[in-house]
Amino acid sequence: MSGRVLVGVKRVIDYAVKIRVKPDNTGVVTDGVKHSMNPFCEIAVEEAVKLKEKKLIKEVVAVSCGPQQSQETIRTALAMGADRGIHVDVSGKDYENLGPLQVSKILAALAKQEDAQLILLGKQAIDDDCNQTGQMTAALLDWPQGTFASEVSLEGDKINLVREIDGGLEHIKINTPAVITADLRLNTPRYATLPNIMKAKKKKIVTVKPADLGVDVTSRLEVLKVEEPPQRQAGRV
Amino acid sequence: MAQLIALFLCRCRPPDVVVFPRCVEEVSALAKVCHKHRLPIIPFGTGTGLEGGVGAMKGGVCFSLRNMEQVLDLHPEDFDVTVEPGVTRKTLNAYLRDTGLWFPIDPGADASLCGMAATSASGTNAVRYGTMRENVINLEVVLADGSVVHTAGKGRRPRKTSAGYNLTNLFVGSEGTLGIITKTTLRLYGIPEAMVSAVCSFPSVQAAVDSTVQTLQAGVPIARIEFLDDVMIDACNRFSSLSYPVTPTLFLEFHGSEQSLEEQVKTAEDITQSNGGSDFQWARDTETRNRLWKARHDAWYAALALRPGCKAYSTDVCVPLSRLPQIIVETKEDLIENRLTGPIAGHVGDGNFHCLMVVDPNDPEEMHRVHLFTERLARRALAMDGTCTGEHGVGLGKRALLCEEMGPVGIQVMQSLKDALDPNNLMNPGKILQREEP
């Protein structure tokens, strides 16, 4: 087993920002708006780093798909303890249309290239709320998946997982290699401290293009319109 | 009767009008209107102050600044950031989390940072990081006549200066009586690499305070030392289903690199044990530390739970460290003698403690006893070279005590400054200074 874990980290609009729809209804305003790592991705990174600290895995590789600024998100993962980063460069229209299917193809290709033992992702991104990338990646690789994980423990070449589901908590055991998606209660992510941010600047980030991985990022979806939700009406008692 | 009772019974003193300016230009224009028509001006951040600061005693216009909520000008390399009044301390720290920086001052509420500047707020880690007084570099203030002043010069943020009068610290703690704070430039700190928390029980208040003093004298840069008396610990045990020994207790927290933590904790533990303290109950990782501190954070609710249906009022005196055992012992005797419920929690590293007075608001006799108690407590602190308010401010209820604390000349100087900046007494009238009504 390579002992290598791939962690996907997505750059999204910061959770504290008030979202505004663009006047032309083609999307939301992103220019000049604060972005940060998707909170569920933070939890995934934390879990990977914890596994490495317990010496259960050997290397944490942070991956992000997007424009140049995605490297900032990878740097945050490096500051939290990831060892190196891979930036898959997708920009312009391709980036606007980038969705779970293309990302999962990219992750599957990288998993093979990097001989990954485990892929850790957030359960969903807070901008699109798709909750699909983990599941699609597992399907493409024909790997088992443990989604909505609130507890993860490695046992030899298997993983014991507790999943948060509607009915309560589900305990499963899956083989490795596997895909795990992190839910809220899996852990409390650490802050990136200044000394670690400084150290992270020396860690390597490699940039690749989807074509280098044999992935076509053409989207099969077209966004027709983006609107605000209807205004809340006053209640009546 | 008593100002305290007035505070309880006239809880809500609403203004006549509330305005929601969106920028300093609007604040200035509105202030000019108020100035022209002699309308009182009440600045409002989050309304979480504890001394009646936002009560509009003479009506007037409340300036709610919550729509000015931008984090401006972050300079991570210089460790400073400028924020508007709508930004609270938790919002700022969430914003900063990727930079490795934080703003450590943490009063109980998630308060507006400009409001914290206005009340010279402090938190549980003042012993290491200081209070607002030490951490505000510059302010943008709108004065009573609408003019806008930058207390350290516009946009300036040197780490230190000796340029002219210290206007910045004139406005810090002025509780809205000298101007409306519309921007504050704050000093930031690096997020600690690691934190360790510990709980230690002591046979006496003296032992707990002695340990505190000795730890500070040993040069341990301790981040938090919180004191809970036996009544408070008992309340916490009941409320949070814990089983700490029911004796004076210290909650400690250490910040630093892994290596420095080892040293800090060893030194502190040696000291506490030499004072009869119990073994440390430890916590390293975030989840366990949070559980440990939850007891302390829930103190307010634990106190309230002692007497359901009652309300609570927090006292806030601060004395030199060496006088702390005496004042706490005398205060506890006073509480028992007067049949009052007042569990004690304190930032013992600063000599500051709070009695959480749990009182039935419908019992005027008890309210009166509480009021007299708080006055005795404040005077006890003043007699020990201390202050009647360590962090909550003067507001409405402590104006008379401020006169005793400062003396007539001190008060006269304060009044002269007030008269110079606000001759018509429009800025938050009735707070800090008592004015003889003509």
Short mmCIF file of C-alpha atoms in Angstrom, two decimals, chain B residues 66-437:
data_model
loop_
_atom_site.label_atom_id
_atom_site.label_comp_id
_atom_site.label_asym_id
_atom_site.label_seq_id
_atom_site.Cartn_x
_atom_site.Cartn_y
_atom_site.Cartn_z
CA ARG B 66 -24.87 47.31 12.03
CA ASN B 67 -25.03 47.99 8.28
CA MET B 68 -21.42 49.19 8.30
CA GLU B 69 -20.02 45.68 8.42
CA GLN B 70 -16.90 45.58 6.30
CA VAL B 71 -13.51 44.25 7.18
CA LEU B 72 -11.24 46.77 5.46
CA ASP B 73 -7.47 46.94 5.06
CA LEU B 74 -6.03 43.71 6.39
CA HIS B 75 -2.21 43.77 6.56
CA PRO B 76 -1.08 40.33 7.72
CA GLU B 77 2.64 41.23 7.58
CA ASP B 78 1.99 44.24 9.82
CA PHE B 79 -0.42 42.41 12.12
CA ASP B 80 -3.16 44.99 11.75
CA VAL B 81 -6.68 45.24 10.37
CA THR B 82 -9.31 47.96 10.19
CA VAL B 83 -12.97 47.13 10.73
CA GLU B 84 -16.33 48.90 10.73
CA PRO B 85 -18.76 48.82 13.68
CA GLY B 86 -20.92 46.03 12.31
CA VAL B 87 -18.02 43.56 12.48
CA THR B 88 -18.08 41.44 15.64
CA ARG B 89 -15.08 39.73 17.20
CA LYS B 90 -16.16 36.24 16.07
CA THR B 91 -16.85 37.48 12.53
CA LEU B 92 -13.37 38.99 12.37
CA ASN B 93 -11.68 35.83 13.64
CA ALA B 94 -13.60 33.71 11.11
CA TYR B 95 -12.44 36.11 8.39
CA LEU B 96 -8.83 35.90 9.57
CA ARG B 97 -8.63 32.17 10.03
CA ASP B 98 -6.66 31.45 6.83
CA THR B 99 -4.04 34.09 7.64
CA GLY B 100 -2.79 32.50 10.85
CA LEU B 101 -3.82 35.62 12.77
CA TRP B 102 -6.48 36.32 15.37
CA PHE B 103 -7.81 39.08 17.57
CA PRO B 104 -7.70 37.51 21.02
CA ILE B 105 -9.88 39.81 23.16
CA ASP B 106 -12.98 37.82 24.01
CA PRO B 107 -15.63 39.37 26.23
CA GLY B 108 -18.56 37.06 26.86
CA ALA B 109 -20.77 38.34 24.07
CA ASP B 110 -19.99 38.32 20.36
CA ALA B 111 -19.65 42.08 20.54
CA SER B 112 -19.01 44.76 17.92
CA LEU B 113 -15.27 45.53 17.86
CA CYS B 114 -15.93 49.28 17.68
CA GLY B 115 -18.29 48.83 20.63
CA MET B 116 -15.56 46.97 22.46
CA ALA B 117 -13.30 49.94 21.79
CA ALA B 118 -15.99 52.27 23.14
CA THR B 119 -16.22 50.36 26.41
CA SER B 120 -12.52 49.45 26.66
CA ALA B 121 -13.56 45.81 26.79
CA SER B 122 -11.46 42.95 28.02
CA GLY B 123 -11.69 39.19 27.97
CA THR B 124 -10.39 36.04 29.56
CA ASN B 125 -6.90 36.33 28.10
CA ALA B 126 -6.09 39.92 29.00
CA VAL B 127 -3.34 38.59 31.25
CA ARG B 128 -1.37 37.77 28.10
CA TYR B 129 -2.83 39.84 25.27
CA GLY B 130 -4.07 42.94 27.09
CA THR B 131 -7.38 44.77 26.78
CA MET B 132 -8.76 47.07 24.07
CA ARG B 133 -6.63 49.92 25.48
CA GLU B 134 -3.47 48.15 24.41
CA ASN B 135 -4.77 46.88 21.09
CA VAL B 136 -6.45 49.79 19.32
CA ILE B 137 -4.02 51.57 17.01
CA ASN B 138 -6.33 54.11 15.37
CA LEU B 139 -9.99 55.13 15.36
CA GLU B 140 -12.22 56.99 12.97
CA VAL B 141 -14.69 58.96 15.09
CA VAL B 142 -17.61 61.20 14.19
CA LEU B 143 -17.91 63.99 16.73
CA ALA B 144 -21.08 65.59 18.05
CA ASP B 145 -21.00 68.29 15.38
CA GLY B 146 -20.53 65.81 12.56
CA SER B 147 -16.82 66.38 12.02
CA VAL B 148 -14.75 63.26 11.40
CA VAL B 149 -11.45 62.73 13.21
CA HIS B 150 -8.82 60.02 12.81
CA THR B 151 -7.29 59.67 16.24
CA ALA B 152 -3.85 58.65 14.94
CA GLY B 153 -4.10 60.36 11.58
CA LYS B 154 -5.98 59.01 8.57
CA GLY B 155 -4.91 55.54 7.52
CA ARG B 156 -1.94 55.51 9.88
CA ARG B 157 -1.00 52.29 11.65
CA PRO B 158 2.50 52.40 13.11
CA ARG B 159 3.07 49.95 15.94
CA LYS B 160 3.96 52.80 18.21
CA THR B 161 3.94 56.58 18.15
CA SER B 162 4.64 59.56 20.30
CA ALA B 163 2.87 62.06 18.06
CA GLY B 164 0.78 64.50 20.05
CA TYR B 165 -1.97 63.77 22.54
CA ASN B 166 -3.13 60.17 22.77
CA LEU B 167 -6.53 60.76 21.18
CA THR B 168 -6.99 57.07 20.42
CA ASN B 169 -7.06 56.14 24.08
CA LEU B 170 -9.21 59.15 24.91
CA PHE B 171 -12.00 57.62 22.88
CA VAL B 172 -11.33 54.04 23.98
CA GLY B 173 -13.62 53.63 26.95
CA SER B 174 -15.61 56.79 26.31
CA GLU B 175 -18.81 54.74 25.93
CA GLY B 176 -20.26 56.89 23.16
CA THR B 177 -20.10 60.09 25.21
CA LEU B 178 -17.42 61.81 23.12
CA GLY B 179 -18.12 60.58 19.58
CA ILE B 180 -19.35 57.74 17.37
CA ILE B 181 -16.64 55.23 16.47
CA THR B 182 -17.00 54.29 12.79
CA LYS B 183 -13.71 52.44 12.23
CA THR B 184 -11.17 50.80 14.46
CA THR B 185 -7.66 49.65 13.53
CA LEU B 186 -6.70 46.68 15.66
CA ARG B 187 -3.50 44.91 16.62
CA LEU B 188 -3.53 41.24 15.62
CA TYR B 189 -1.60 38.29 17.00
CA GLY B 190 -0.45 34.97 15.63
CA ILE B 191 -2.77 32.08 16.35
CA PRO B 192 -0.97 29.98 18.97
CA GLU B 193 0.77 26.90 17.56
CA ALA B 194 -0.57 24.82 20.37
CA MET B 195 -2.73 25.25 23.45
CA VAL B 196 -3.01 23.30 26.65
CA SER B 197 -5.72 23.75 29.26
CA ALA B 198 -5.78 22.51 32.82
CA VAL B 199 -8.03 22.60 35.88
CA CYS B 200 -6.60 22.70 39.40
CA SER B 201 -8.44 22.69 42.74
CA PHE B 202 -7.14 24.49 45.85
CA PRO B 203 -7.79 24.27 49.58
CA SER B 204 -8.37 28.04 49.84
CA VAL B 205 -8.82 31.26 47.90
CA GLN B 206 -5.44 32.40 49.21
CA ALA B 207 -3.75 29.31 47.78
CA ALA B 208 -5.34 29.86 44.37
CA VAL B 209 -4.38 33.53 44.22
CA ASP B 210 -0.87 32.90 45.57
CA SER B 211 -0.39 30.36 42.76
CA THR B 212 -1.53 32.97 40.25
CA VAL B 213 0.86 35.63 41.52
CA GLN B 214 3.79 33.23 41.67
CA THR B 215 3.12 31.91 38.16
CA LEU B 216 3.18 35.45 36.80
CA GLN B 217 6.30 36.29 38.80
CA ALA B 218 7.98 33.19 37.38
CA GLY B 219 7.56 34.77 33.96
CA VAL B 220 5.17 32.14 32.60
CA PRO B 221 3.32 33.85 29.72
CA ILE B 222 0.09 32.22 30.80
CA ALA B 223 -2.82 32.94 28.47
CA ARG B 224 -5.78 32.49 30.80
CA ILE B 225 -6.22 32.10 34.54
CA GLU B 226 -9.85 31.92 35.52
CA PHE B 227 -10.92 31.61 39.13
CA LEU B 228 -14.16 29.97 40.24
CA ASP B 229 -15.14 29.94 43.91
CA ASP B 230 -16.72 26.94 45.62
CA VAL B 231 -20.27 28.20 45.08
CA MET B 232 -19.58 28.70 41.37
CA ILE B 233 -17.96 25.29 40.95
CA ASP B 234 -20.87 23.68 42.72
CA ALA B 235 -23.29 25.44 40.36
CA CYS B 236 -21.21 24.33 37.36
CA ASN B 237 -21.12 20.75 38.60
CA ARG B 238 -24.91 20.68 38.82
CA PHE B 239 -25.52 22.48 35.55
CA SER B 240 -23.03 20.58 33.39
CA SER B 241 -23.13 17.25 35.26
CA LEU B 242 -19.49 17.45 36.31
CA SER B 243 -17.75 16.38 39.47
CA TYR B 244 -15.05 18.93 40.22
CA PRO B 245 -14.16 19.17 43.92
CA VAL B 246 -16.22 21.93 45.49
CA THR B 247 -13.37 24.24 46.46
CA PRO B 248 -11.71 27.33 44.91
CA THR B 249 -10.60 26.30 41.45
CA LEU B 250 -8.39 27.68 38.71
CA PHE B 251 -8.93 27.06 34.99
CA LEU B 252 -5.63 27.64 33.21
CA GLU B 253 -4.64 27.88 29.58
CA PHE B 254 -1.17 28.01 28.04
CA HIS B 255 -0.34 29.10 24.48
CA GLY B 256 2.87 28.57 22.57
CA SER B 257 5.02 26.13 20.64
CA GLU B 258 5.08 22.50 21.75
CA GLN B 259 8.41 23.01 23.49
CA SER B 260 7.51 26.18 25.33
CA LEU B 261 4.24 24.63 26.48
CA GLU B 262 6.06 21.79 28.20
CA GLU B 263 8.16 24.27 30.12
CA GLN B 264 5.27 26.59 30.97
CA VAL B 265 3.08 23.79 32.24
CA LYS B 266 5.87 22.23 34.32
CA THR B 267 6.63 25.55 36.01
CA ALA B 268 2.95 26.25 36.69
CA GLU B 269 2.29 22.78 38.03
CA ASP B 270 5.27 22.97 40.40
CA ILE B 271 3.89 26.24 41.73
CA THR B 272 0.32 25.07 42.18
CA GLN B 273 1.39 21.91 43.91
CA SER B 274 3.59 23.83 46.31
CA ASN B 275 0.45 25.78 47.26
CA GLY B 276 -1.57 22.68 47.97
CA GLY B 277 -3.19 22.52 44.55
CA SER B 278 -4.50 19.24 43.18
CA ASP B 279 -3.03 17.42 40.19
CA PHE B 280 -3.81 19.11 36.91
CA GLN B 281 -6.75 17.82 34.93
CA TRP B 282 -5.46 18.20 31.40
CA ALA B 283 -6.62 18.85 27.88
CA ARG B 284 -4.59 19.17 24.68
CA ASP B 285 -6.77 18.60 21.64
CA THR B 286 -9.48 21.06 20.64
CA GLU B 287 -12.47 18.89 21.50
CA THR B 288 -11.29 18.05 25.04
CA ARG B 289 -10.21 21.62 25.72
CA ASN B 290 -13.60 22.89 24.66
CA ARG B 291 -15.28 20.42 26.99
CA LEU B 292 -13.04 21.55 29.85
CA TRP B 293 -13.82 25.21 29.27
CA LYS B 294 -17.52 24.67 28.73
CA ALA B 295 -17.95 24.57 32.50
CA ARG B 296 -16.45 28.04 32.77
CA HIS B 297 -18.33 29.42 29.74
CA ASP B 298 -21.64 28.15 31.07
CA ALA B 299 -21.02 29.83 34.44
CA TRP B 300 -23.67 32.48 33.80
CA TYR B 301 -26.32 29.87 33.04
CA ALA B 302 -25.13 27.66 35.87
CA ALA B 303 -25.59 30.58 38.26
CA LEU B 304 -29.07 31.31 36.92
CA ALA B 305 -29.98 27.67 37.27
CA LEU B 306 -29.37 27.91 41.01
CA ARG B 307 -32.59 29.89 41.30
CA PRO B 308 -34.92 29.39 38.34
CA GLY B 309 -37.08 32.39 37.59
CA CYS B 310 -34.48 34.84 38.78
CA LYS B 311 -32.32 37.28 36.86
CA ALA B 312 -28.60 37.81 37.19
CA TYR B 313 -26.42 40.90 37.45
CA SER B 314 -22.65 40.79 37.22
CA THR B 315 -20.44 42.93 39.45
CA ASP B 316 -17.04 43.89 38.07
CA VAL B 317 -14.35 45.19 40.41
CA CYS B 318 -10.62 45.01 39.89
CA VAL B 319 -7.86 45.34 42.49
CA PRO B 320 -4.08 44.91 42.60
CA LEU B 321 -3.28 41.19 42.68
CA SER B 322 -1.94 41.26 46.21
CA ARG B 323 -5.31 42.44 47.56
CA LEU B 324 -7.36 39.82 45.72
CA PRO B 325 -7.52 37.15 48.45
CA GLN B 326 -8.63 39.70 51.02
CA ILE B 327 -11.35 41.21 48.84
CA ILE B 328 -12.72 37.85 47.80
CA VAL B 329 -12.80 36.57 51.37
CA GLU B 330 -14.50 39.73 52.66
CA THR B 331 -16.95 39.68 49.75
CA LYS B 332 -17.93 36.09 50.42
CA GLU B 333 -18.54 36.92 54.08
CA ASP B 334 -20.72 39.84 52.97
CA LEU B 335 -22.73 37.56 50.66
CA ILE B 336 -23.39 35.03 53.41
CA GLU B 337 -24.22 37.67 56.01
CA ASN B 338 -26.76 39.25 53.69
CA ARG B 339 -28.27 36.02 52.40
CA LEU B 340 -27.33 36.75 48.79
CA THR B 341 -26.61 34.33 45.95
CA GLY B 342 -23.45 35.48 44.27
CA PRO B 343 -21.16 32.80 42.84
CA ILE B 344 -17.79 34.24 41.92
CA ALA B 345 -15.92 33.87 38.63
CA GLY B 346 -12.88 35.98 37.86
CA HIS B 347 -9.96 36.84 35.61
CA VAL B 348 -7.68 36.38 38.52
CA GLY B 349 -4.52 37.14 36.54
CA ASP B 350 -5.76 40.73 36.26
CA GLY B 351 -7.12 40.99 39.80
CA ASN B 352 -10.60 41.24 38.28
CA PHE B 353 -13.57 39.17 39.44
CA HIS B 354 -17.33 39.05 38.95
CA CYS B 355 -20.02 38.10 41.46
CA LEU B 356 -22.91 36.75 39.44
CA MET B 357 -25.73 38.09 41.63
CA VAL B 358 -28.79 35.92 41.15
CA VAL B 359 -31.79 37.92 42.30
CA ASP B 360 -35.58 37.83 42.12
CA PRO B 361 -36.58 40.94 40.16
CA ASN B 362 -40.01 40.89 41.78
CA ASP B 363 -38.62 41.16 45.29
CA PRO B 364 -37.76 44.83 45.92
CA GLU B 365 -36.29 44.05 49.30
CA GLU B 366 -33.81 41.58 47.81
CA MET B 367 -33.04 43.98 44.96
CA HIS B 368 -32.25 46.63 47.53
CA ARG B 369 -29.94 44.27 49.42
CA VAL B 370 -28.15 43.45 46.16
CA HIS B 371 -27.75 47.11 45.36
CA LEU B 372 -26.26 47.91 48.74
CA PHE B 373 -23.98 44.89 48.41
CA THR B 374 -22.64 46.04 45.04
CA GLU B 375 -21.95 49.49 46.43
CA ARG B 376 -20.07 48.02 49.39
CA LEU B 377 -18.13 45.80 47.01
CA ALA B 378 -17.14 48.72 44.79
CA ARG B 379 -16.07 50.77 47.81
CA ARG B 380 -14.13 47.82 49.16
CA ALA B 381 -12.25 47.67 45.85
CA LEU B 382 -11.64 51.41 45.83
CA ALA B 383 -10.28 51.20 49.39
CA MET B 384 -7.79 48.61 48.13
CA ASP B 385 -6.37 50.88 45.38
CA GLY B 386 -8.61 49.29 42.79
CA THR B 387 -11.39 50.32 40.43
CA CYS B 388 -15.17 50.00 40.51
CA THR B 389 -15.17 48.58 36.98
CA GLY B 390 -12.48 46.34 35.50
CA GLU B 391 -14.07 45.79 32.12
CA HIS B 392 -17.79 46.52 31.90
CA GLY B 393 -17.60 50.31 32.01
CA VAL B 394 -19.38 53.00 34.01
CA GLY B 395 -22.53 53.38 31.92
CA LEU B 396 -25.51 54.44 33.97
CA GLY B 397 -25.09 52.66 37.26
CA LYS B 398 -21.57 53.58 38.36
CA ARG B 399 -21.44 57.33 37.81
CA ALA B 400 -21.40 58.11 41.53
CA LEU B 401 -18.72 55.48 42.12
CA LEU B 402 -16.61 57.01 39.36
CA CYS B 403 -16.66 60.29 41.29
CA GLU B 404 -15.38 58.48 44.38
CA GLU B 405 -12.77 56.67 42.33
CA MET B 406 -11.41 59.69 40.46
CA GLY B 407 -11.92 62.39 43.04
CA PRO B 408 -13.24 65.86 42.22
CA VAL B 409 -10.24 67.06 40.23
CA GLY B 410 -10.19 63.96 38.08
CA ILE B 411 -13.89 64.26 37.38
CA GLN B 412 -13.45 67.92 36.57
CA VAL B 413 -10.80 67.10 33.98
CA MET B 414 -13.11 64.50 32.44
CA GLN B 415 -15.96 66.99 32.42
CA SER B 416 -13.75 69.61 30.74
CA LEU B 417 -12.91 67.17 27.95
CA LYS B 418 -16.58 66.31 27.57
CA ASP B 419 -17.51 70.00 27.45
CA ALA B 420 -14.84 70.70 24.86
CA LEU B 421 -15.90 67.90 22.51
CA ASP B 422 -19.64 67.94 23.18
CA PRO B 423 -20.68 71.29 24.67
CA ASN B 424 -24.38 70.57 24.14
CA ASN B 425 -24.24 67.18 25.87
CA LEU B 426 -25.76 65.37 22.90
CA MET B 427 -23.49 62.31 22.86
CA ASN B 428 -25.09 59.51 24.90
CA PRO B 429 -26.25 61.83 27.70
CA GLY B 430 -26.42 60.44 31.20
CA LYS B 431 -23.52 58.02 30.85
CA ILE B 432 -20.16 58.08 32.68
CA LEU B 433 -20.52 61.61 34.02
CA GLN B 434 -23.33 62.96 36.13
CA ARG B 435 -24.38 66.35 35.04
CA GLU B 436 -26.07 68.85 37.28
CA GLU B 437 -29.33 69.49 35.47
#
